PDB file of C-alpha atoms in Angstrom:
ATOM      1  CA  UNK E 711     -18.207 -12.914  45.505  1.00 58.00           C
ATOM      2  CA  UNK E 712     -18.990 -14.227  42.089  1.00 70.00           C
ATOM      3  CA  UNK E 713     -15.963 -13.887  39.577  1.00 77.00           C
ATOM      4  CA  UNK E 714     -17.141 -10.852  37.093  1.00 74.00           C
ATOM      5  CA  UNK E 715     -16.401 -10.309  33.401  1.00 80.00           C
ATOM      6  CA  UNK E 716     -16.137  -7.078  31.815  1.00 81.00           C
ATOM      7  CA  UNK E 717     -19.559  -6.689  30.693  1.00 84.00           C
ATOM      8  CA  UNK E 718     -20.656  -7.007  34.414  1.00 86.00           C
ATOM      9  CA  UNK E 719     -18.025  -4.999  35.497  1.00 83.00           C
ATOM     10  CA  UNK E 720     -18.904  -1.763  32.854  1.00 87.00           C
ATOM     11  CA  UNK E 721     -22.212  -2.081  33.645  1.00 87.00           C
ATOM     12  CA  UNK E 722     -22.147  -1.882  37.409  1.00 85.00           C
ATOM     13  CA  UNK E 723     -20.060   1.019  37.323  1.00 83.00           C
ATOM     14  CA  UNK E 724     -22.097   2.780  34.525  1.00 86.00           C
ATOM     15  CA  UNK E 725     -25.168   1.899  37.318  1.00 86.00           C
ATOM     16  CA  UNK E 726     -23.126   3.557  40.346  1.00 83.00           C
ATOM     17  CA  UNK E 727     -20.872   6.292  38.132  1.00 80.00           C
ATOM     18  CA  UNK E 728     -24.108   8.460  36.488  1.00 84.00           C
ATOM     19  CA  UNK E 729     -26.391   9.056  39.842  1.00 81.00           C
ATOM     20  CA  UNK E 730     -23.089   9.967  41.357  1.00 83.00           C
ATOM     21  CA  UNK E 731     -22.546  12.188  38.505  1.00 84.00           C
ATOM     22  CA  UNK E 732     -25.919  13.598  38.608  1.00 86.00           C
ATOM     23  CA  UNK E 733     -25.554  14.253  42.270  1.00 85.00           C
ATOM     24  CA  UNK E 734     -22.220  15.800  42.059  1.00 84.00           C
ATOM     25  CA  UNK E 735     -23.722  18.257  39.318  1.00 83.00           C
ATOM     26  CA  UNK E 736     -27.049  18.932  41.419  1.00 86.00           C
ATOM     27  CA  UNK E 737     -24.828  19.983  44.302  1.00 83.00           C
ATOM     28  CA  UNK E 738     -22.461  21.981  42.297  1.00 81.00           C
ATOM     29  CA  UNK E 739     -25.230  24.279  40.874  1.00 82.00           C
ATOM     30  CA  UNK E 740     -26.840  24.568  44.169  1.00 80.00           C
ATOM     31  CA  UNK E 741     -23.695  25.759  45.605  1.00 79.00           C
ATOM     32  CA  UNK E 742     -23.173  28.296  42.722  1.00 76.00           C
ATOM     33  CA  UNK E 743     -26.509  29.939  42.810  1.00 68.00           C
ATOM     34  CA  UNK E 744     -26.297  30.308  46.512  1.00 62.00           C
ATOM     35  CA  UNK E 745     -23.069  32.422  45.831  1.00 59.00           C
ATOM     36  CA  UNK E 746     -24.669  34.945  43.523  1.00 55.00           C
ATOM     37  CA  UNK E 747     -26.779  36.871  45.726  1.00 60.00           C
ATOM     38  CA  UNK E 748     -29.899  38.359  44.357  1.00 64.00           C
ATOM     39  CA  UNK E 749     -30.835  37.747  40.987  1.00 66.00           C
ATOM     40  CA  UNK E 750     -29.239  40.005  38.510  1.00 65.00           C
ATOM     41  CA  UNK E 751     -32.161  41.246  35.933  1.00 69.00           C
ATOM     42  CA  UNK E 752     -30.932  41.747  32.213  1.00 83.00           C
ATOM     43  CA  UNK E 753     -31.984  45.308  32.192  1.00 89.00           C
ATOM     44  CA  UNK E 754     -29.928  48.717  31.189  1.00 94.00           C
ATOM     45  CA  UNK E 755     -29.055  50.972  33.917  1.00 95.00           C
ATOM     46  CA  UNK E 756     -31.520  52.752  36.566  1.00 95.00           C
ATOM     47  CA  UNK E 757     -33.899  52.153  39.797  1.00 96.00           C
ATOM     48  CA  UNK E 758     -35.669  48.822  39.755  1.00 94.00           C
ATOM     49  CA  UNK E 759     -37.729  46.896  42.948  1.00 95.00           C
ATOM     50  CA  UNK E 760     -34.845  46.522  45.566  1.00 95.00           C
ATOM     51  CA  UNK E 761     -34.424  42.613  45.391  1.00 94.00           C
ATOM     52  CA  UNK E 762     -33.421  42.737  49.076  1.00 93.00           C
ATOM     53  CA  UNK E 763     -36.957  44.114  49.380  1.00 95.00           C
ATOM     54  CA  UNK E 764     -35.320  46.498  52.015  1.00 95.00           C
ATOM     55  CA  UNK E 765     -36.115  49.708  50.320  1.00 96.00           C
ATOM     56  CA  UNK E 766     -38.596  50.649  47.309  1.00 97.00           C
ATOM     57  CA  UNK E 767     -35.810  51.299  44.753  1.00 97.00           C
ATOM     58  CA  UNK E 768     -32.304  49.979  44.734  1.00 96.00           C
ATOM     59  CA  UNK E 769     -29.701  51.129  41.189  1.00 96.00           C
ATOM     60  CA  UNK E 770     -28.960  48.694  38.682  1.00 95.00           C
ATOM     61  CA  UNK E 771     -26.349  49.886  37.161  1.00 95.00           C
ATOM     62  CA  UNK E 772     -26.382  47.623  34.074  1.00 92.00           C
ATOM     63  CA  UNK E 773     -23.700  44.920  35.614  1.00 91.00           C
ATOM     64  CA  UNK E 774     -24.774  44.731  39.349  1.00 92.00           C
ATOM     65  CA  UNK E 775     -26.929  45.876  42.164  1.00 94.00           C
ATOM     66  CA  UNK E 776     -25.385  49.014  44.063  1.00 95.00           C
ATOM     67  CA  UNK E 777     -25.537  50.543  47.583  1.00 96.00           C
ATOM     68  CA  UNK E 778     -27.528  52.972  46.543  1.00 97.00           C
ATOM     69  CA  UNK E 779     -31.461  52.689  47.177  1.00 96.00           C
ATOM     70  CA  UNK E 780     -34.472  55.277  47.657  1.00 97.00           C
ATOM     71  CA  UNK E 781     -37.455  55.004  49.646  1.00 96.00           C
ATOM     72  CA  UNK E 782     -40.289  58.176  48.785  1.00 96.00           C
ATOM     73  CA  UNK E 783     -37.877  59.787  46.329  1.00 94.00           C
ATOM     74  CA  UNK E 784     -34.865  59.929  49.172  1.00 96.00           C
ATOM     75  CA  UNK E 785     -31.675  58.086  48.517  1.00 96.00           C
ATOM     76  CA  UNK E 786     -29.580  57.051  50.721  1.00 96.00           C
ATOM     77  CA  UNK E 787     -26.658  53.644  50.922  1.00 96.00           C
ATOM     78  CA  UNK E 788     -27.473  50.570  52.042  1.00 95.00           C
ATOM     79  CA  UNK E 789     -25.223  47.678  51.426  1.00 89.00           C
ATOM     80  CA  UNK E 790     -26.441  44.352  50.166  1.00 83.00           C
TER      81      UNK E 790
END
């Protein structure tokens, strides 16, 4: 193996360091949206399209999704 300076030496690792970098960060927000179930709308409170498409309604209730859907004006639970 050739004898490398410094210069070489910072540039092959910038070469190798940022796609492994990128990677790494690709993965990591993969990962993270997997976790967050179905996609929280930025809405106030009340009965929006069940994201689960389960049901015809499922309660927002301003933070989160909740058990609670409605199909023809009946509620009833259902558990995401």
């Amino acid at each position: 193996m050739p004898n490398l300076g410094a210069p070489e030496l910072i540039i092959i690792l910038i070469m190798v360091g940022i796609p492994v970098l990128i990677v790494v960060g690709i993965v990591s927000l993969v990962r993270r949206s997997g976790r967050q179930g179905p996609q929280a709308p930025a809405a106030p409170p009340g009965w929006l399209a069940d994201p689960a498409q389960r049901h015809q309604y499922r309660y927002w209730d301003g933070r989160q999704w909740t058990a609670t859907v409605s199909d023809d004006g009946a509620q009833s639970t259902d558990p995401l």
